[in-house]
Amino acid sequence: MNTLRMNFKKPTWKAEYSLYAIFGYPLSHTFSPRMQNEAFKALGLNSYYIDIPIPPERFKKLVRSLKNSPLNGFNLTVPHKEIILKALDSVDPEARRMGAVNTVLVKSNGKRKKLIGYNTDAYGFSKALKKEAGFNVGGKSVLILGAGGAARACVYALLKEGARRVVIANRTVSKAKRLIRDFSKIKTPGKTKLSAIGKTPPLSLPEFDLIINSTSLGLKGSDPLPINLTKSPNQKSVLIFDLIYNPSRTKLLREASKRGYRTMNGLAMLLYQGARSFEIWTGKRAPINIMRKTLKDVGAG
Ligand code: ATR
């Protein structure tokens, strides 16, 4: 007969759970908590993902104490992807080259903790382009609007996949030039021509096969368009990719569709970057279909 012994003097029961978070500002638009929590549930993991909206000046102050938090891992979004680099013990070589980190794994070794940084945005970006739009970057001419952390991941992926030409258009042209300087040492299969401009017009849109919006213009309904869309003779073959996923159809995407351009929002990129983050944290294969369905449901409702 088995006997069940319980020792109340020495408690043996311990609540085991893992906690994850996303830091960003603003964060009201994020779908990551729903997507990650459904993925944890699907795999029966006692893990939870919360959102922590925190403005940049406060994040700067707490960034070095993140190691003392109860988090097992976290994501970074606008505008914390670059400042986090200061607080990391090690950085994955690709993320180091990009100069932006969106995923951190907290590795616990007894009492010591280490923060390891990764970037899953570039992977998410490439995978979304291929899987959702059947778009192959090799040999293509690309215009990217914005030069922040998200742009860094996109430019890195474009270089790696051999785009012929990448033009970075940013309000602050010095930032676009710095991005190019930082990336000039990366060896690319297609000898990509990189250039920076401060204003989008006058640009001839037909020169581009792919136009990406990585600026925050479009998050609010009252935002102006990040680029003037002219009609072009080959607009059916031009893809306009807005990295924003909430709202699902930004003014840019609506105007582009009206003019006959192919369009795509950032939902698929969110899915694939999130799946890769999940795998880094848990060491398990991400339940991609459940994550996709969750995003569809959240996006629709
Ligand atoms: P992310 O990590 O998502 O790239 P970010 O690093 O804050 O976020 O970058 C936001 C991008 O949107 C920048 O390129 C920014 O331009 P600046 O470098 O000139 O700041 C661009 N952006 C934000 N608001 C803008 C606006 N009102 N007009 C034009 N560009 C804007």
mmCIF file of C-alpha atoms and ligand atoms in Angstrom:
data_model
loop_
_atom_site.group_PDB
_atom_site.id
_atom_site.type_symbol
_atom_site.label_atom_id
_atom_site.label_comp_id
_atom_site.label_asym_id
_atom_site.label_seq_id
_atom_site.Cartn_x
_atom_site.Cartn_y
_atom_site.Cartn_z
ATOM 1 C CA MET A 1 0.000 0.000 0.000
ATOM 2 C CA ASN A 2 1.281 3.426 -0.760
ATOM 3 C CA THR A 3 1.402 6.004 1.930
ATOM 4 C CA LEU A 4 1.195 9.686 1.345
ATOM 5 C CA ARG A 5 3.420 11.694 3.601
ATOM 6 C CA MET A 6 3.238 15.385 3.970
ATOM 7 C CA ASN A 7 5.731 17.423 5.850
ATOM 8 C CA PHE A 8 4.143 20.671 6.934
ATOM 9 C CA LYS A 9 7.248 21.849 8.761
ATOM 10 C CA LYS A 10 9.272 21.838 5.596
ATOM 11 C CA PRO A 11 7.002 22.940 2.770
ATOM 12 C CA THR A 12 7.795 21.029 -0.384
ATOM 13 C CA TRP A 13 5.195 22.618 -2.627
ATOM 14 C CA LYS A 14 6.357 25.399 -4.860
ATOM 15 C CA ALA A 15 4.404 27.342 -7.452
ATOM 16 C CA GLU A 16 6.274 26.960 -10.736
ATOM 17 C CA TYR A 17 5.491 29.502 -13.367
ATOM 18 C CA SER A 18 7.305 31.600 -15.932
ATOM 19 C CA LEU A 19 6.629 35.234 -16.605
ATOM 20 C CA TYR A 20 7.211 37.110 -19.867
ATOM 21 C CA ALA A 21 6.474 40.685 -20.888
ATOM 22 C CA ILE A 22 6.586 43.265 -23.622
ATOM 23 C CA PHE A 23 8.047 46.728 -22.968
ATOM 24 C CA GLY A 24 7.120 49.578 -25.266
ATOM 25 C CA TYR A 25 5.432 52.966 -25.483
ATOM 26 C CA PRO A 26 2.684 53.322 -26.425
ATOM 27 C CA LEU A 27 1.504 49.721 -26.076
ATOM 28 C CA SER A 28 -2.245 49.961 -26.453
ATOM 29 C CA HIS A 29 -1.980 48.555 -29.983
ATOM 30 C CA THR A 30 -0.079 45.346 -29.141
ATOM 31 C CA PHE A 31 -1.472 41.875 -29.936
ATOM 32 C CA SER A 32 1.555 40.049 -28.500
ATOM 33 C CA PRO A 33 0.096 39.201 -25.050
ATOM 34 C CA ARG A 34 -2.937 37.425 -26.554
ATOM 35 C CA MET A 35 -0.802 35.592 -29.109
ATOM 36 C CA GLN A 36 1.844 34.401 -26.608
ATOM 37 C CA ASN A 37 -0.638 33.493 -23.848
ATOM 38 C CA GLU A 38 -2.652 31.326 -26.254
ATOM 39 C CA ALA A 39 0.573 29.639 -27.358
ATOM 40 C CA PHE A 40 1.591 28.909 -23.737
ATOM 41 C CA LYS A 41 -1.885 27.534 -23.025
ATOM 42 C CA ALA A 42 -1.819 25.316 -26.121
ATOM 43 C CA LEU A 43 1.380 23.673 -24.899
ATOM 44 C CA GLY A 44 0.140 23.366 -21.319
ATOM 45 C CA LEU A 45 2.847 25.671 -19.997
ATOM 46 C CA ASN A 46 2.317 27.531 -16.741
ATOM 47 C CA SER A 47 3.611 30.708 -18.360
ATOM 48 C CA TYR A 48 2.153 34.176 -18.643
ATOM 49 C CA TYR A 49 2.872 37.197 -20.828
ATOM 50 C CA ILE A 50 1.986 40.736 -19.789
ATOM 51 C CA ASP A 51 2.342 44.177 -21.338
ATOM 52 C CA ILE A 52 4.334 46.892 -19.578
ATOM 53 C CA PRO A 53 3.869 50.296 -21.206
ATOM 54 C CA ILE A 54 6.755 52.483 -20.140
ATOM 55 C CA PRO A 55 7.991 55.741 -21.658
ATOM 56 C CA PRO A 56 11.610 55.960 -22.885
ATOM 57 C CA GLU A 57 12.955 58.215 -20.113
ATOM 58 C CA ARG A 58 11.694 55.807 -17.409
ATOM 59 C CA PHE A 59 12.825 52.733 -19.318
ATOM 60 C CA LYS A 60 16.320 54.204 -19.582
ATOM 61 C CA LYS A 61 16.448 54.392 -15.771
ATOM 62 C CA LEU A 62 15.276 50.857 -15.079
ATOM 63 C CA VAL A 63 16.973 49.078 -17.962
ATOM 64 C CA ARG A 64 19.975 47.979 -15.905
ATOM 65 C CA SER A 65 17.823 46.528 -13.135
ATOM 66 C CA LEU A 66 15.809 44.248 -15.433
ATOM 67 C CA LYS A 67 17.996 41.374 -14.272
ATOM 68 C CA ASN A 68 16.415 41.641 -10.822
ATOM 69 C CA SER A 69 12.876 41.354 -12.168
ATOM 70 C CA PRO A 70 10.910 38.081 -11.981
ATOM 71 C CA LEU A 71 10.818 37.896 -15.785
ATOM 72 C CA ASN A 72 12.062 34.822 -17.654
ATOM 73 C CA GLY A 73 12.143 36.697 -20.927
ATOM 74 C CA PHE A 74 10.722 39.734 -22.654
ATOM 75 C CA ASN A 75 10.085 41.557 -25.910
ATOM 76 C CA LEU A 76 10.968 45.143 -26.727
ATOM 77 C CA THR A 77 9.051 47.302 -29.111
ATOM 78 C CA VAL A 78 8.986 50.994 -30.098
ATOM 79 C CA PRO A 79 11.086 52.813 -28.904
ATOM 80 C CA HIS A 80 13.201 50.489 -26.681
ATOM 81 C CA LYS A 81 14.930 48.191 -29.195
ATOM 82 C CA GLU A 82 18.241 50.040 -29.192
ATOM 83 C CA ILE A 83 18.587 51.237 -25.574
ATOM 84 C CA ILE A 84 18.232 47.658 -24.277
ATOM 85 C CA LEU A 85 21.653 46.805 -25.757
ATOM 86 C CA LYS A 86 23.295 48.570 -22.786
ATOM 87 C CA ALA A 87 21.826 46.124 -20.300
ATOM 88 C CA LEU A 88 22.626 42.813 -21.994
ATOM 89 C CA ASP A 89 25.306 40.291 -20.970
ATOM 90 C CA SER A 90 25.507 38.913 -24.459
ATOM 91 C CA VAL A 91 23.924 39.591 -27.824
ATOM 92 C CA ASP A 92 23.319 37.189 -30.661
ATOM 93 C CA PRO A 93 25.729 38.144 -33.496
ATOM 94 C CA GLU A 94 22.911 38.930 -35.961
ATOM 95 C CA ALA A 95 21.138 41.224 -33.477
ATOM 96 C CA ARG A 96 24.493 42.900 -32.754
ATOM 97 C CA ARG A 97 24.957 43.578 -36.465
ATOM 98 C CA MET A 98 21.432 44.987 -36.714
ATOM 99 C CA GLY A 99 21.958 47.188 -33.652
ATOM 100 C CA ALA A 100 18.481 46.336 -32.396
ATOM 101 C CA VAL A 101 17.113 43.715 -30.009
ATOM 102 C CA ASN A 102 13.435 42.753 -29.740
ATOM 103 C CA THR A 103 13.735 39.552 -27.687
ATOM 104 C CA VAL A 104 15.603 38.889 -24.443
ATOM 105 C CA LEU A 105 16.086 35.544 -22.747
ATOM 106 C CA VAL A 106 16.823 35.634 -19.018
ATOM 107 C CA LYS A 107 19.097 32.685 -18.328
ATOM 108 C CA SER A 108 19.253 31.653 -14.715
ATOM 109 C CA ASN A 109 22.298 29.830 -13.443
ATOM 110 C CA GLY A 110 21.620 29.230 -9.765
ATOM 111 C CA LYS A 111 21.673 32.703 -8.286
ATOM 112 C CA ARG A 112 23.258 34.394 -11.280
ATOM 113 C CA LYS A 113 21.136 35.676 -14.117
ATOM 114 C CA LYS A 114 22.217 36.586 -17.621
ATOM 115 C CA LEU A 115 20.335 38.642 -20.181
ATOM 116 C CA ILE A 116 20.807 37.431 -23.753
ATOM 117 C CA GLY A 117 19.521 39.559 -26.643
ATOM 118 C CA TYR A 118 18.143 38.420 -29.983
ATOM 119 C CA ASN A 119 16.395 39.989 -32.929
ATOM 120 C CA THR A 120 13.519 38.004 -34.385
ATOM 121 C CA ASP A 121 12.124 40.893 -36.481
ATOM 122 C CA ALA A 122 14.389 40.273 -39.477
ATOM 123 C CA TYR A 123 13.344 36.614 -39.540
ATOM 124 C CA GLY A 124 9.665 37.609 -39.163
ATOM 125 C CA PHE A 125 9.984 40.171 -41.947
ATOM 126 C CA SER A 126 11.570 37.755 -44.454
ATOM 127 C CA LYS A 127 9.242 34.902 -43.636
ATOM 128 C CA ALA A 128 6.148 37.139 -43.895
ATOM 129 C CA LEU A 129 7.223 38.451 -47.303
ATOM 130 C CA LYS A 130 7.821 34.955 -48.632
ATOM 131 C CA LYS A 131 4.883 33.142 -47.067
ATOM 132 C CA GLU A 132 2.171 35.795 -47.225
ATOM 133 C CA ALA A 133 3.053 37.646 -50.405
ATOM 134 C CA GLY A 134 5.221 35.115 -52.279
ATOM 135 C CA PHE A 135 7.701 37.983 -52.626
ATOM 136 C CA ASN A 136 11.336 37.152 -53.286
ATOM 137 C CA VAL A 137 13.712 39.969 -52.315
ATOM 138 C CA GLY A 138 16.674 38.838 -54.475
ATOM 139 C CA GLY A 139 17.519 41.433 -57.166
ATOM 140 C CA LYS A 140 14.694 43.797 -56.149
ATOM 141 C CA SER A 141 14.646 47.560 -55.689
ATOM 142 C CA VAL A 142 13.242 48.608 -52.310
ATOM 143 C CA LEU A 143 12.213 51.882 -50.669
ATOM 144 C CA ILE A 144 12.018 51.874 -46.888
ATOM 145 C CA LEU A 145 10.372 54.703 -44.984
ATOM 146 C CA GLY A 146 11.883 55.223 -41.512
ATOM 147 C CA ALA A 147 15.260 54.442 -39.971
ATOM 148 C CA GLY A 148 14.444 53.211 -36.448
ATOM 149 C CA GLY A 149 14.812 49.772 -34.866
ATOM 150 C CA ALA A 150 12.245 48.119 -37.131
ATOM 151 C CA ALA A 151 13.937 49.566 -40.236
ATOM 152 C CA ARG A 152 17.264 48.134 -39.072
ATOM 153 C CA ALA A 153 15.819 44.616 -39.004
ATOM 154 C CA CYS A 154 14.235 45.057 -42.442
ATOM 155 C CA VAL A 155 17.386 46.488 -44.044
ATOM 156 C CA TYR A 156 19.429 43.649 -42.552
ATOM 157 C CA ALA A 157 17.058 41.060 -44.043
ATOM 158 C CA LEU A 158 17.054 42.862 -47.417
ATOM 159 C CA LEU A 159 20.856 42.859 -47.525
ATOM 160 C CA LYS A 160 21.060 39.224 -46.490
ATOM 161 C CA GLU A 161 18.644 38.192 -49.202
ATOM 162 C CA GLY A 162 20.394 40.096 -51.947
ATOM 163 C CA ALA A 163 18.170 43.070 -52.776
ATOM 164 C CA ARG A 164 19.652 45.036 -55.701
ATOM 165 C CA ARG A 165 19.010 48.457 -54.232
ATOM 166 C CA VAL A 166 17.672 49.804 -50.920
ATOM 167 C CA VAL A 167 16.761 53.472 -50.457
ATOM 168 C CA ILE A 168 16.134 54.575 -46.861
ATOM 169 C CA ALA A 169 13.948 57.684 -46.569
ATOM 170 C CA ASN A 170 13.790 59.244 -43.128
ATOM 171 C CA ARG A 171 12.620 62.551 -41.681
ATOM 172 C CA THR A 172 15.962 62.762 -39.838
ATOM 173 C CA VAL A 173 18.354 61.985 -42.669
ATOM 174 C CA SER A 174 21.383 61.710 -40.337
ATOM 175 C CA LYS A 175 19.746 58.649 -38.751
ATOM 176 C CA ALA A 176 19.338 56.980 -42.138
ATOM 177 C CA LYS A 177 22.984 57.766 -42.958
ATOM 178 C CA ARG A 178 24.123 56.283 -39.651
ATOM 179 C CA LEU A 179 22.166 53.127 -40.412
ATOM 180 C CA ILE A 180 23.958 52.831 -43.745
ATOM 181 C CA ARG A 181 27.355 53.375 -42.092
ATOM 182 C CA ASP A 182 26.593 50.689 -39.515
ATOM 183 C CA PHE A 183 25.561 48.250 -42.231
ATOM 184 C CA SER A 184 28.320 48.984 -44.700
ATOM 185 C CA LYS A 185 30.475 46.152 -43.362
ATOM 186 C CA ILE A 186 27.855 43.479 -43.859
ATOM 187 C CA LYS A 187 28.717 41.166 -46.717
ATOM 188 C CA THR A 188 25.747 40.722 -49.003
ATOM 189 C CA PRO A 189 25.206 38.132 -51.702
ATOM 190 C CA GLY A 190 23.845 40.696 -54.185
ATOM 191 C CA LYS A 191 26.155 43.734 -53.637
ATOM 192 C CA THR A 192 23.160 45.836 -52.592
ATOM 193 C CA LYS A 193 23.319 49.581 -53.336
ATOM 194 C CA LEU A 194 22.306 51.436 -50.177
ATOM 195 C CA SER A 195 21.376 55.114 -50.107
ATOM 196 C CA ALA A 196 19.710 57.589 -47.753
ATOM 197 C CA ILE A 197 17.366 60.492 -48.417
ATOM 198 C CA GLY A 198 15.656 62.967 -46.117
ATOM 199 C CA LYS A 199 12.388 63.403 -47.935
ATOM 200 C CA THR A 200 10.303 60.904 -49.809
ATOM 201 C CA PRO A 201 9.263 63.057 -52.786
ATOM 202 C CA PRO A 202 10.421 63.600 -55.423
ATOM 203 C CA LEU A 203 10.803 59.882 -55.947
ATOM 204 C CA SER A 204 9.661 57.942 -58.889
ATOM 205 C CA LEU A 205 7.674 55.110 -57.346
ATOM 206 C CA PRO A 206 7.837 52.866 -60.433
ATOM 207 C CA GLU A 207 11.535 52.443 -59.705
ATOM 208 C CA PHE A 208 10.636 50.267 -56.703
ATOM 209 C CA ASP A 209 9.332 46.715 -56.444
ATOM 210 C CA LEU A 210 8.692 46.995 -52.713
ATOM 211 C CA ILE A 211 7.836 49.973 -50.513
ATOM 212 C CA ILE A 212 7.949 49.460 -46.735
ATOM 213 C CA ASN A 213 6.551 51.755 -44.072
ATOM 214 C CA SER A 214 8.514 51.298 -40.850
ATOM 215 C CA THR A 215 7.607 54.714 -39.410
ATOM 216 C CA SER A 216 4.924 55.084 -36.768
ATOM 217 C CA LEU A 217 2.821 57.176 -39.177
ATOM 218 C CA GLY A 218 -0.473 55.337 -39.536
ATOM 219 C CA LEU A 219 -0.853 54.132 -35.942
ATOM 220 C CA LYS A 220 -3.264 57.018 -35.415
ATOM 221 C CA GLY A 221 -6.108 57.644 -37.849
ATOM 222 C CA SER A 222 -5.236 61.348 -37.958
ATOM 223 C CA ASP A 223 -1.627 60.716 -39.104
ATOM 224 C CA PRO A 224 -0.661 61.979 -42.560
ATOM 225 C CA LEU A 225 0.434 59.502 -45.234
ATOM 226 C CA PRO A 226 4.142 58.601 -44.899
ATOM 227 C CA ILE A 227 4.517 58.915 -48.684
ATOM 228 C CA ASN A 228 2.646 60.512 -51.563
ATOM 229 C CA LEU A 229 1.311 57.731 -53.682
ATOM 230 C CA THR A 230 1.291 58.477 -57.335
ATOM 231 C CA LYS A 231 -0.246 56.161 -59.855
ATOM 232 C CA SER A 232 2.367 54.161 -61.666
ATOM 233 C CA PRO A 233 2.148 52.137 -64.851
ATOM 234 C CA ASN A 234 3.185 48.956 -63.074
ATOM 235 C CA GLN A 235 1.469 49.362 -59.705
ATOM 236 C CA LYS A 236 0.089 45.812 -59.803
ATOM 237 C CA SER A 237 3.608 44.464 -59.471
ATOM 238 C CA VAL A 238 4.595 46.872 -56.664
ATOM 239 C CA LEU A 239 4.057 45.628 -53.124
ATOM 240 C CA ILE A 240 3.329 48.126 -50.364
ATOM 241 C CA PHE A 241 4.153 46.619 -46.966
ATOM 242 C CA ASP A 242 3.068 48.560 -43.878
ATOM 243 C CA LEU A 243 4.670 47.058 -40.759
ATOM 244 C CA ILE A 244 1.731 48.391 -38.705
ATOM 245 C CA TYR A 245 -0.893 45.711 -37.962
ATOM 246 C CA ASN A 246 -3.258 47.672 -35.726
ATOM 247 C CA PRO A 247 -5.156 49.303 -37.381
ATOM 248 C CA SER A 248 -5.168 46.449 -39.892
ATOM 249 C CA ARG A 249 -5.708 48.787 -42.869
ATOM 250 C CA THR A 250 -3.779 52.018 -42.401
ATOM 251 C CA LYS A 251 -4.540 55.041 -44.537
ATOM 252 C CA LEU A 252 -1.449 54.118 -46.576
ATOM 253 C CA LEU A 253 -2.772 50.625 -47.338
ATOM 254 C CA ARG A 254 -6.267 51.894 -48.140
ATOM 255 C CA GLU A 255 -4.959 54.558 -50.519
ATOM 256 C CA ALA A 256 -2.542 52.086 -52.110
ATOM 257 C CA SER A 257 -5.287 49.494 -52.711
ATOM 258 C CA LYS A 258 -7.474 52.176 -54.289
ATOM 259 C CA ARG A 259 -4.679 52.942 -56.735
ATOM 260 C CA GLY A 260 -4.196 49.286 -57.638
ATOM 261 C CA TYR A 261 -1.026 48.468 -55.656
ATOM 262 C CA ARG A 262 -0.606 45.112 -53.900
ATOM 263 C CA THR A 263 -0.674 45.624 -50.151
ATOM 264 C CA MET A 264 0.187 43.792 -46.960
ATOM 265 C CA ASN A 265 0.110 44.743 -43.264
ATOM 266 C CA GLY A 266 2.414 43.718 -40.392
ATOM 267 C CA LEU A 267 0.320 40.884 -38.932
ATOM 268 C CA ALA A 268 2.288 38.054 -40.553
ATOM 269 C CA MET A 269 5.587 39.642 -39.473
ATOM 270 C CA LEU A 270 4.233 39.838 -35.908
ATOM 271 C CA LEU A 271 3.283 36.166 -36.096
ATOM 272 C CA TYR A 272 6.657 34.891 -37.289
ATOM 273 C CA GLN A 273 8.766 37.108 -35.017
ATOM 274 C CA GLY A 274 6.570 36.051 -32.082
ATOM 275 C CA ALA A 275 6.898 32.365 -32.942
ATOM 276 C CA ARG A 276 10.692 32.690 -33.028
ATOM 277 C CA SER A 277 10.692 34.529 -29.653
ATOM 278 C CA PHE A 278 8.505 31.776 -28.179
ATOM 279 C CA GLU A 279 11.003 29.162 -29.336
ATOM 280 C CA ILE A 280 13.957 31.063 -27.865
ATOM 281 C CA TRP A 281 12.216 31.280 -24.475
ATOM 282 C CA THR A 282 10.722 27.803 -24.221
ATOM 283 C CA GLY A 283 12.995 25.658 -26.393
ATOM 284 C CA LYS A 284 9.780 24.212 -27.849
ATOM 285 C CA ARG A 285 8.275 24.447 -31.322
ATOM 286 C CA ALA A 286 5.788 27.318 -31.484
ATOM 287 C CA PRO A 287 2.149 26.330 -32.134
ATOM 288 C CA ILE A 288 2.052 28.540 -35.220
ATOM 289 C CA ASN A 289 -1.518 27.720 -36.299
ATOM 290 C CA ILE A 290 -2.927 28.605 -32.893
ATOM 291 C CA MET A 291 -0.925 31.829 -32.865
ATOM 292 C CA ARG A 292 -2.158 32.695 -36.364
ATOM 293 C CA LYS A 293 -5.771 31.990 -35.444
ATOM 294 C CA THR A 294 -5.474 34.104 -32.280
ATOM 295 C CA LEU A 295 -4.119 37.038 -34.275
ATOM 296 C CA LYS A 296 -6.914 36.672 -36.806
ATOM 297 C CA ASP A 297 -9.524 36.673 -34.031
ATOM 298 C CA VAL A 298 -7.992 39.646 -32.220
ATOM 299 C CA GLY A 299 -7.546 41.546 -35.483
ATOM 300 C CA ALA A 300 -11.127 40.896 -36.498
ATOM 301 C CA GLY A 301 -12.586 41.833 -33.141
HETATM 302 P P1 ATR B 1 10.848 51.408 -34.442
HETATM 303 O O1 ATR B 1 11.646 50.647 -33.452
HETATM 304 O O2 ATR B 1 9.451 50.840 -34.595
HETATM 305 O O3 ATR B 1 11.503 51.576 -35.765
HETATM 306 P P2 ATR B 1 11.600 54.099 -33.725
HETATM 307 O O4 ATR B 1 12.997 53.634 -33.520
HETATM 308 O O5 ATR B 1 11.008 55.019 -32.702
HETATM 309 O O6 ATR B 1 10.601 52.876 -33.810
HETATM 310 O O7 ATR B 1 11.489 54.758 -35.184
HETATM 311 C C1 ATR B 1 10.333 55.375 -35.639
HETATM 312 C C2 ATR B 1 10.534 55.863 -37.073
HETATM 313 O O8 ATR B 1 9.357 56.595 -37.457
HETATM 314 C C3 ATR B 1 11.703 56.834 -37.245
HETATM 315 O O9 ATR B 1 12.280 56.620 -38.505
HETATM 316 C C4 ATR B 1 11.021 58.208 -37.186
HETATM 317 O O10 ATR B 1 11.703 59.244 -37.881
HETATM 318 P P3 ATR B 1 12.855 60.106 -37.141
HETATM 319 O O11 ATR B 1 14.092 59.256 -37.155
HETATM 320 O O12 ATR B 1 12.981 61.332 -37.988
HETATM 321 O O13 ATR B 1 12.363 60.379 -35.745
HETATM 322 C C5 ATR B 1 9.735 57.898 -37.917
HETATM 323 N N1 ATR B 1 8.688 58.871 -37.547
HETATM 324 C C6 ATR B 1 8.026 58.953 -36.383
HETATM 325 N N2 ATR B 1 7.137 59.980 -36.409
HETATM 326 C C7 ATR B 1 7.249 60.546 -37.646
HETATM 327 C C8 ATR B 1 6.608 61.644 -38.314
HETATM 328 N N3 ATR B 1 5.667 62.372 -37.694
HETATM 329 N N4 ATR B 1 6.994 61.940 -39.585
HETATM 330 C C9 ATR B 1 7.932 61.216 -40.210
HETATM 331 N N5 ATR B 1 8.585 60.175 -39.641
HETATM 332 C C10 ATR B 1 8.247 59.832 -38.378
#
